[in-house]
Coordinates of C-alpha atoms in Angstrom, one line a residue:
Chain A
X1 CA 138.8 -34.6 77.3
X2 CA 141.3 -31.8 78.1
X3 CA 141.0 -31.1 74.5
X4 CA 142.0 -27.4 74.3
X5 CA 141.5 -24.5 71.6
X6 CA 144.6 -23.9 69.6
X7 CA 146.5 -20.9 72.2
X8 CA 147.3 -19.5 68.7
X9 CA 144.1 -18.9 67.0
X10 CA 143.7 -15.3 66.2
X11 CA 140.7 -13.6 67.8
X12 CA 137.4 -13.6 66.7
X13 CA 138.1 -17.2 64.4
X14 CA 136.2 -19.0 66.5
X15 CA 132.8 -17.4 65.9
X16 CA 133.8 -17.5 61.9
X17 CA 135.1 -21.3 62.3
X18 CA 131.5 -22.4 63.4
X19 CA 130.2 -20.3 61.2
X20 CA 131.1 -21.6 58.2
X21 CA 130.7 -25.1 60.1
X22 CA 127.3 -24.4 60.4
X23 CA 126.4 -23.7 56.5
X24 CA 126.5 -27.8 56.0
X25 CA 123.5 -28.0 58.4
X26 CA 121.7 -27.9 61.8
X27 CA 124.1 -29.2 64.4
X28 CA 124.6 -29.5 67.9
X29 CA 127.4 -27.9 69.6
X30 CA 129.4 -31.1 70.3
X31 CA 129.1 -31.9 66.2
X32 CA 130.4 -28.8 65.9
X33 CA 133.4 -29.3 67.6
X34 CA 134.2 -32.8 66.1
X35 CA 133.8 -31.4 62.6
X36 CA 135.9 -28.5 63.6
X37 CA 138.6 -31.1 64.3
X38 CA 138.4 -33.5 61.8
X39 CA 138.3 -31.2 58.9
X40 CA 141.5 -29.3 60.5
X41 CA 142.7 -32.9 60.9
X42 CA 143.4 -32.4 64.7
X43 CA 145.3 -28.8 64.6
X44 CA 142.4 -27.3 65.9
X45 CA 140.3 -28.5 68.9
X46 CA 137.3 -26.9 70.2
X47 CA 137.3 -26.9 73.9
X48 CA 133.9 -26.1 75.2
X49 CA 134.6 -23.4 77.8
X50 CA 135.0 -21.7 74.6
X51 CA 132.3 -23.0 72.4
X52 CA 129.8 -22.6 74.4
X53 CA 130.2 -19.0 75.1
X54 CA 131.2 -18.1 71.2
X55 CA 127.6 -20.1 70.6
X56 CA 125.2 -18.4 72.8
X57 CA 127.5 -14.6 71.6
X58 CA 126.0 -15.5 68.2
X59 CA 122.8 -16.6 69.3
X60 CA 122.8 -13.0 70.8
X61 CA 123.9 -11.3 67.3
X62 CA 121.4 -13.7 65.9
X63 CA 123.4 -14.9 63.9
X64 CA 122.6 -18.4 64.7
X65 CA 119.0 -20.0 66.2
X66 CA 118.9 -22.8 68.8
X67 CA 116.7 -25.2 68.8
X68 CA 116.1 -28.8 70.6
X69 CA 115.7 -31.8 69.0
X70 CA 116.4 -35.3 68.6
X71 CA 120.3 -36.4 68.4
X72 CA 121.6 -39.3 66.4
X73 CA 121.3 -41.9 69.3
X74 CA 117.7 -40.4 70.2
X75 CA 118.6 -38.3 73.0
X76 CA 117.6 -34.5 73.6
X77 CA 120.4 -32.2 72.0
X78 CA 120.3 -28.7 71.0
X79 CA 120.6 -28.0 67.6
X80 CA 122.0 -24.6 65.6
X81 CA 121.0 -23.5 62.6
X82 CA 122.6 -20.3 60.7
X83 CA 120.1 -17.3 60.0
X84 CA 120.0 -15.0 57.7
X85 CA 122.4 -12.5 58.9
X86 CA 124.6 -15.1 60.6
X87 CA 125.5 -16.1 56.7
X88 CA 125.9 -12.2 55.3
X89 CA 128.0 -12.3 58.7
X90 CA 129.9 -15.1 57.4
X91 CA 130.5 -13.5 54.0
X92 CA 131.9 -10.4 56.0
X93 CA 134.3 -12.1 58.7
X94 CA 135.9 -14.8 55.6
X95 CA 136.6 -11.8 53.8
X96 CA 138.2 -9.6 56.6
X97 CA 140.4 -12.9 57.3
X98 CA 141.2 -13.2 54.5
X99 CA 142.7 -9.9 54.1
X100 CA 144.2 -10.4 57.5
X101 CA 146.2 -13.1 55.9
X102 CA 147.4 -11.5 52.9
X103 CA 148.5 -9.0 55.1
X104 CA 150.4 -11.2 57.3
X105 CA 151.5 -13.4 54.4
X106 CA 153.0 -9.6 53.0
X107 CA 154.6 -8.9 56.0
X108 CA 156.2 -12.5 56.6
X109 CA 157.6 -12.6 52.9
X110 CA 159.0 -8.6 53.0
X111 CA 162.7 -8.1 52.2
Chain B
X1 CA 118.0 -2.8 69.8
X2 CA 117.4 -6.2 69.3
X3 CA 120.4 -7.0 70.6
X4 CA 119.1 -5.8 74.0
X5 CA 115.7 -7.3 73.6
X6 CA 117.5 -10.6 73.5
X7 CA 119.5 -9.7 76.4
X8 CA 116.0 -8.8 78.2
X9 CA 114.5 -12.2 77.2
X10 CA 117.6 -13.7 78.1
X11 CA 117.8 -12.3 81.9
X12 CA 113.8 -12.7 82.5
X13 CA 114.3 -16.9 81.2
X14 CA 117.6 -16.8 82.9
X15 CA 116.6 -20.0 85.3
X16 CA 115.3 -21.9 82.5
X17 CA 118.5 -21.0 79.7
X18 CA 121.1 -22.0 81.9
X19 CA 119.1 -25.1 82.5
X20 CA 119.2 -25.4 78.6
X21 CA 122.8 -24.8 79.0
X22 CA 123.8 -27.1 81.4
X23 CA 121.7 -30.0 79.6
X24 CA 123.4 -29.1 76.4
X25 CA 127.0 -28.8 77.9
X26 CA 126.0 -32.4 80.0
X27 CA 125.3 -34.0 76.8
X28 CA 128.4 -33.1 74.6
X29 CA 130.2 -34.3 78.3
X30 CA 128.5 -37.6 77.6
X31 CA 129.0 -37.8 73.9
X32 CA 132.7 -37.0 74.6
X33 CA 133.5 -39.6 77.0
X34 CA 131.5 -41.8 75.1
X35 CA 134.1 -41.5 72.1
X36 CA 136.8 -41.8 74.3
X37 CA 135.8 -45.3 75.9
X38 CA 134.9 -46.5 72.4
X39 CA 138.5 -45.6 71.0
X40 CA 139.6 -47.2 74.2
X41 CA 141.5 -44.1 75.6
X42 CA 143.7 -44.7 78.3
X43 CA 143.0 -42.1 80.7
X44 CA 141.7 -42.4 84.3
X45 CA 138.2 -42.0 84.1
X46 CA 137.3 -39.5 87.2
X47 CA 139.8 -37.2 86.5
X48 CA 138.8 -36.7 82.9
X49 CA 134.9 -36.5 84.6
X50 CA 136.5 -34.1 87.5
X51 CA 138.6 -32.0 84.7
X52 CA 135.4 -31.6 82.4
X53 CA 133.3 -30.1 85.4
X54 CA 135.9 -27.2 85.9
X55 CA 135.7 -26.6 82.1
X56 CA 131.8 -26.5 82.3
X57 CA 131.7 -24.6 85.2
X58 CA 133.9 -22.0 83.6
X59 CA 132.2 -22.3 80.3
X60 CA 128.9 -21.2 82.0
X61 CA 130.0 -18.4 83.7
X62 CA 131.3 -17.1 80.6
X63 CA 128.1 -17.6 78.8
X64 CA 126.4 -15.8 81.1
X65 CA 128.8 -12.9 80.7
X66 CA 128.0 -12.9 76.8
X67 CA 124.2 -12.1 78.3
X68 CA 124.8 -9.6 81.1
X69 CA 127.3 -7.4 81.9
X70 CA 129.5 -8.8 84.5
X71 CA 129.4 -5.7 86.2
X72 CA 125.4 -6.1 86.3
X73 CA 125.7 -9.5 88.4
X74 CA 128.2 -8.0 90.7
X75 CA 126.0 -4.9 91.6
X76 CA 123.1 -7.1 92.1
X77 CA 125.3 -9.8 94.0
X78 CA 126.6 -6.1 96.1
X79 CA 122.7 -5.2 96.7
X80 CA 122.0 -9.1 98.0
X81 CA 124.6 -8.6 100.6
X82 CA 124.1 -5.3 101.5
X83 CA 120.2 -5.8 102.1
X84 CA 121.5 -8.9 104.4
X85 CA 123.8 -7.0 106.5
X86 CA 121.3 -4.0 107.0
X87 CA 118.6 -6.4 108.3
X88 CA 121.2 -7.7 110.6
X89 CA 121.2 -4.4 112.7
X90 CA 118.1 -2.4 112.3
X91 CA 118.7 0.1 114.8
X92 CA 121.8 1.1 112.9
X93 CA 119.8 1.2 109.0
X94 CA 117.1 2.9 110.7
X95 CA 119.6 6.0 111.6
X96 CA 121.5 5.9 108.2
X97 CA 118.5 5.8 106.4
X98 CA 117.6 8.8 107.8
X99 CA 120.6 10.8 108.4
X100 CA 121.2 9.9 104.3
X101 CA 117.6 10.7 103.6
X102 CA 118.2 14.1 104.7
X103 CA 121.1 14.7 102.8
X104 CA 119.8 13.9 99.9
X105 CA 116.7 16.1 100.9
X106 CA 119.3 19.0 101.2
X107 CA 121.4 18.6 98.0
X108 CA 118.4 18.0 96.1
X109 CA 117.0 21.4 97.9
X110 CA 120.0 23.3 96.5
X111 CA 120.0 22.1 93.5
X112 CA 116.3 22.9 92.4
X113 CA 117.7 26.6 93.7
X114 CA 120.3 26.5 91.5
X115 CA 118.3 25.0 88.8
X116 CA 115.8 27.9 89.2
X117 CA 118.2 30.2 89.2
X118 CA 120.8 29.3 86.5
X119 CA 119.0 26.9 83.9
X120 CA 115.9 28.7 83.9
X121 CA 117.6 31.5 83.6
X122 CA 118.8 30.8 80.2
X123 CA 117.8 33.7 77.8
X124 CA 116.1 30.9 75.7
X125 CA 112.2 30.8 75.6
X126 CA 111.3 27.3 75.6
X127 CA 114.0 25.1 76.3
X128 CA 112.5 22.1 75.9
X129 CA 112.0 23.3 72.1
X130 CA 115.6 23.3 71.4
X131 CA 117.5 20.7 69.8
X132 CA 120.8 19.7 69.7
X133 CA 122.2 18.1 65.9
X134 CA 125.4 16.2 65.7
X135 CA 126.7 13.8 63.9
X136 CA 128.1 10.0 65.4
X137 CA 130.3 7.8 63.9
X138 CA 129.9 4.1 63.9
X139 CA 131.3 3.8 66.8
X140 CA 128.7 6.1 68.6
X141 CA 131.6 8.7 68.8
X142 CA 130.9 12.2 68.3
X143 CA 131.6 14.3 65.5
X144 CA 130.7 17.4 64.0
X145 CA 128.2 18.1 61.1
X146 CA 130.2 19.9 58.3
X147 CA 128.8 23.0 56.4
X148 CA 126.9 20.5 53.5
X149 CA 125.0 19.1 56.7
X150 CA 124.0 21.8 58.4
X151 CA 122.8 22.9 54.8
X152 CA 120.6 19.5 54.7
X153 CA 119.5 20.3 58.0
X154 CA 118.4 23.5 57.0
X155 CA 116.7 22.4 54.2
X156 CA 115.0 19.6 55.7
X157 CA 113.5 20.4 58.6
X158 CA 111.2 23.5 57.6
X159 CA 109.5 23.1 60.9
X160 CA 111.8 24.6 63.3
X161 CA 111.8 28.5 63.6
X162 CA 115.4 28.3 62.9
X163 CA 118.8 26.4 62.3
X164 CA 121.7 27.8 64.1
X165 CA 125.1 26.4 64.2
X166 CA 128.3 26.6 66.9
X167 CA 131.7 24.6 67.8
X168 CA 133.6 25.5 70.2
X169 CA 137.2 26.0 70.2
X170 CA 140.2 27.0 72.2
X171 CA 141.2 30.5 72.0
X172 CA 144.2 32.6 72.5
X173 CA 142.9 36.2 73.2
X174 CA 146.1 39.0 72.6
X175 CA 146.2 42.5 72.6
X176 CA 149.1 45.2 71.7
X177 CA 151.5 44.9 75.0
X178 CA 150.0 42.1 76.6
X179 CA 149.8 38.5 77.7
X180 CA 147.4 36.6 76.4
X181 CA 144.8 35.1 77.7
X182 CA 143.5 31.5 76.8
X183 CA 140.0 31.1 77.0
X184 CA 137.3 29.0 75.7
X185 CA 135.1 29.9 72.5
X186 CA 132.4 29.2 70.2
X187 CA 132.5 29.6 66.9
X188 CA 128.8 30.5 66.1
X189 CA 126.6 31.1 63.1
X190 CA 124.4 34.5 63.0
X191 CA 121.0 33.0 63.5
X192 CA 121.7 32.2 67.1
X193 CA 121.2 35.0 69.0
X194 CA 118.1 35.7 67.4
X195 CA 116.7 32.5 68.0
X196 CA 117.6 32.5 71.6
X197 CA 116.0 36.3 72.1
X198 CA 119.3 37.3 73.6
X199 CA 120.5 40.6 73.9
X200 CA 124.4 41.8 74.9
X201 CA 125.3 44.1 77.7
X202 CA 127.1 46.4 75.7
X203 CA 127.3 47.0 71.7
X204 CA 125.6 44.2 69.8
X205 CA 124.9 40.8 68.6
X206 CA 126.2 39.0 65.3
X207 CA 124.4 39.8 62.8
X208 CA 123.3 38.5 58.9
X209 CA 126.1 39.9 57.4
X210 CA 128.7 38.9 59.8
X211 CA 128.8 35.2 58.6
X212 CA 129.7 36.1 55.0
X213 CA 132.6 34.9 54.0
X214 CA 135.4 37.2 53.4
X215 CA 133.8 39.6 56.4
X216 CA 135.0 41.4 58.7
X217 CA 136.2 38.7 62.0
X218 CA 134.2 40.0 64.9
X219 CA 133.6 38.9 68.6
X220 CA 131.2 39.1 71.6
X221 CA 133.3 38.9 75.0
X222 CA 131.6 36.4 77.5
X223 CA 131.0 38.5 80.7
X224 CA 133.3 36.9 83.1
X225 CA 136.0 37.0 80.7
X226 CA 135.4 40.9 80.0
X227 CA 135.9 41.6 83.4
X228 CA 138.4 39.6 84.0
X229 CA 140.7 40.7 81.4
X230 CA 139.6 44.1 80.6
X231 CA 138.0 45.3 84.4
X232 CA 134.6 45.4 82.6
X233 CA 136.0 48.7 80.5
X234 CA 133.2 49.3 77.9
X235 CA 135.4 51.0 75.7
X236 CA 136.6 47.6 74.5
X237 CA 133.2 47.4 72.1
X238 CA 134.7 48.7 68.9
X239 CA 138.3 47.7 69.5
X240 CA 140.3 45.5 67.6
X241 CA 142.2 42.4 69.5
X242 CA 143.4 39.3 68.3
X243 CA 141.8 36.0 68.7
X244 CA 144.6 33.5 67.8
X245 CA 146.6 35.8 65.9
X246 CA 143.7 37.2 63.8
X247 CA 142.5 40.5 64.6
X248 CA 139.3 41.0 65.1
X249 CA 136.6 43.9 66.2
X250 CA 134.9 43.4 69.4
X251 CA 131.2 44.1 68.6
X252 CA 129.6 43.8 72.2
X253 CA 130.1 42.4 75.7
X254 CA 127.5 39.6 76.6
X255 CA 125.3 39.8 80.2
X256 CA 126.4 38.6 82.9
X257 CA 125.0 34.3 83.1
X258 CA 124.8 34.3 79.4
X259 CA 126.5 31.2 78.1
X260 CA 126.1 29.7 75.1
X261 CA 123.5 26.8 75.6
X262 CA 126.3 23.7 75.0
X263 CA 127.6 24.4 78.7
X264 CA 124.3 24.3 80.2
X265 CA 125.9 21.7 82.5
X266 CA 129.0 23.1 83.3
X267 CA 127.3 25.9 85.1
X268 CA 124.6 23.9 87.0
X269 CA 127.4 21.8 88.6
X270 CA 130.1 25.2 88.4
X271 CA 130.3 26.1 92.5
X272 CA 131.9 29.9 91.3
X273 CA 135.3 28.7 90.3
X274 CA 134.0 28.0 87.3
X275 CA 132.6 31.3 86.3
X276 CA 134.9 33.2 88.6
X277 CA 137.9 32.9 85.8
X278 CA 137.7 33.7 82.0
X279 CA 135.3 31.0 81.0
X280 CA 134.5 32.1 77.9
X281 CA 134.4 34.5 74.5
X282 CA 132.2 34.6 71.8
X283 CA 132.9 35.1 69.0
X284 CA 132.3 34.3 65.0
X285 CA 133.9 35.0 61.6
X286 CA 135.0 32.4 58.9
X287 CA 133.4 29.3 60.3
X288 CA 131.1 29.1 57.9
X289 CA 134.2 28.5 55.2
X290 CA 133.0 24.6 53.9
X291 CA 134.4 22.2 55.3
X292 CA 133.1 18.5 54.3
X293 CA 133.6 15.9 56.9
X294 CA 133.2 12.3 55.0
X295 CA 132.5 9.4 56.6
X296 CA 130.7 6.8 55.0
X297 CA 128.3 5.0 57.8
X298 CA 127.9 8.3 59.8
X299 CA 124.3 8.6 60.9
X300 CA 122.6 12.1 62.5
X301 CA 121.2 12.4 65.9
X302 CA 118.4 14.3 67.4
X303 CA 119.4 15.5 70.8
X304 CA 116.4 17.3 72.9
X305 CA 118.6 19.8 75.4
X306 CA 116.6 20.6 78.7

């Protein structure tokens, strides 16, 4: 516990992180997180005072459905799935990081 | 839209979401504690259970803020309390209610006058047949409609019994051996005095050939402001001033209360100050020069004025 989201993650990379986490597959929010962390190999840890808000700010977009289910060791867990619009949203956030990133890649390297 | 019909679902299942919520959040506690007694974590067991209740208890409060407004659960947390404290002294509510109640009655009194008397006294016919065009960016800002729209506008909405357009604009009234004055102004196209059936005081209203471009600037002096600056002389129709350094022929002086529709408002709340000083002066020549706003995801709204 006391696991904490990175203080430096820029704003808004949350909701594209579990995005993109999300394109694998159903999964419930605490999957989410782990996944988040191993594939980052620890640098970025999901705490849920902000996972849980990000989640239910896309399920308001609709960008992502909830829906309960069985989990792994059979008890009741909430999954999320990606809709429709959450992936076009997807498309649209990865690119606009990514040009955030070139841009802040230009400015780091200028002379 | 369906952004707020989730919202709407959201607050009417509020009990049972949160529910949802906590369950969820209670789980991924579990699953997380879970993982750290299998990999045989060190850490003193209540105070990782006490620290993950604070996070939770945060966590929830900010999901509900995704859902409503803050602001919406403070006013009704304001109207809970305030609904205890009034039942707490009804002798006290019973007076307020009434000495408010009669207030209100009063205002509202004064302003159906004023209503009467300065909204329905609008030189337009059938006010609630007038709309209102603009333009809105993305961000729900306003913006104007350049020339090319109004055109489309025009075109595509055979329907109405006419198209008129106006902006309004600061304006620095001068004459020969004088100070200016700085007033406000609408640019406006022909059409509209004809549409709204109004007539001037003095001299006349624009006319077809005034909008051409190339033609002659010309100006109708609001009625306050033609008193105010020149005493109400009616010698000014046919006079040249200059309206930001262009000069241009005063064709007519406007009756007193005519305003140009867009400050509808203004008056109904003005309490004389308003129209006591040079309010405004209007006036038309080369607005209809085109001039092409471009913005790519700007949509048109129809705005009924009453």
């Amino acid at each position: 516990m006391g696991s904490r989201e990175s203080p430096e993650l820029l704003p808004g990379t949350l909701d594209l992180l579990i995005l993109k986490t999300l394109v694998g597959g159903a999964m419930h929010g605490y999957g989410i997180a782990q996944r988040v962390k191993e594939v980052s190999e620890e640098v970025l840890q999901v705490g849920e005072s902000s996972l849980y808000p990000a989640l239910q700010r896309l399920l308001l977009r609709g960008w992502v459905r909830a829906e309960w289910g069985a989990s792994e060791n059979n008890r009741r867990a909430r999954y999320y799935t990606l809709t429709a619009a959450g992936r076009k949203q997807l498309a649209v956030e990865r690119q606009e990081f990514d040009r955030l990133i070139v841009a802040i890649h230009k400015v780091l390297n200028a002379t | 839209m369906r952004q707020l019909l989730r919202r709407l679902r959201y607050i009417l299942r509020q009990r049972q979401l949160e529910a949802d919520l906590r369950a969820e959040m209670a789980f991924h506690c579990e699953l997380a504690e879970h993982d750290l007694a299998s990999r045989g974590a060190a850490r003193d067991a209540s105070l990782a259970a006490h620290n993950a209740f604070g996070s939770a208890a945060l966590a929830q409060n900010r999901a509900r803020d995704v859902w409503i407004w803050p602001w919406m659960q403070d006013a009704a947390h304001d109207v809970r309390l305030a609904v205890r404290l009034l039942r707490k002294d009804v002798g006290f509510t019973v007076v307020m209610v009434l000495v408010l109640g009669a207030g209100i009655g009063v205002s509202n009194t004064q302003f159906t006058l004023l209503n009467a008397i300065c909204l329905r006294g609008l030189p337009i016919e059938r006010p609630d047949r007038v709309l209102s065009v603009e333009g809105r960016d993305p961000r729900d800002r306003r913006l104007g409609l350049s020339f090319r729209e109004l055109e489309e506008v025009r075109s595509a909405a055979p329907a109405f019994a006419g198209v008129a357009a106006s902006a309004d604009l600061s304006v620095a009234v001068g004459d020969a051996g004088r100070t200016p004055d700085r007033a406000v102004g609408t640019y406006i196209s022909s059409e509209a005095f004809g549409l709204l059936h109004a007539r001037p005081l003095l001299g006349r209203v624009f006319e077809a050939g005034d909008d051409r471009p190339g033609a002659q600037p010309v100006a109708i002096l609001a009625n306050g402001f033609w008193k105010a600056r020149y005493g109400g002389d009616p010698a000014i129709v046919g006079r040249a001033i200059r309206t930001n350094g262009t000069p241009t022929l005063v064709v007519g002086a406007a009756r007193e209360r005519f305003e140009f529709p867009g400050r509808v408002d203004r008056r109904a709340q003005g309490d004389g100050a308003d129209r006591a000083r040079p309010a405004g002066g209007l006036r038309r020549h080369d607005a209809v020069e085109p001039r092409v706003y471009r913005h790519p995801h700007r949509t048109v709204d129809w705005i009924p004025l009453r």
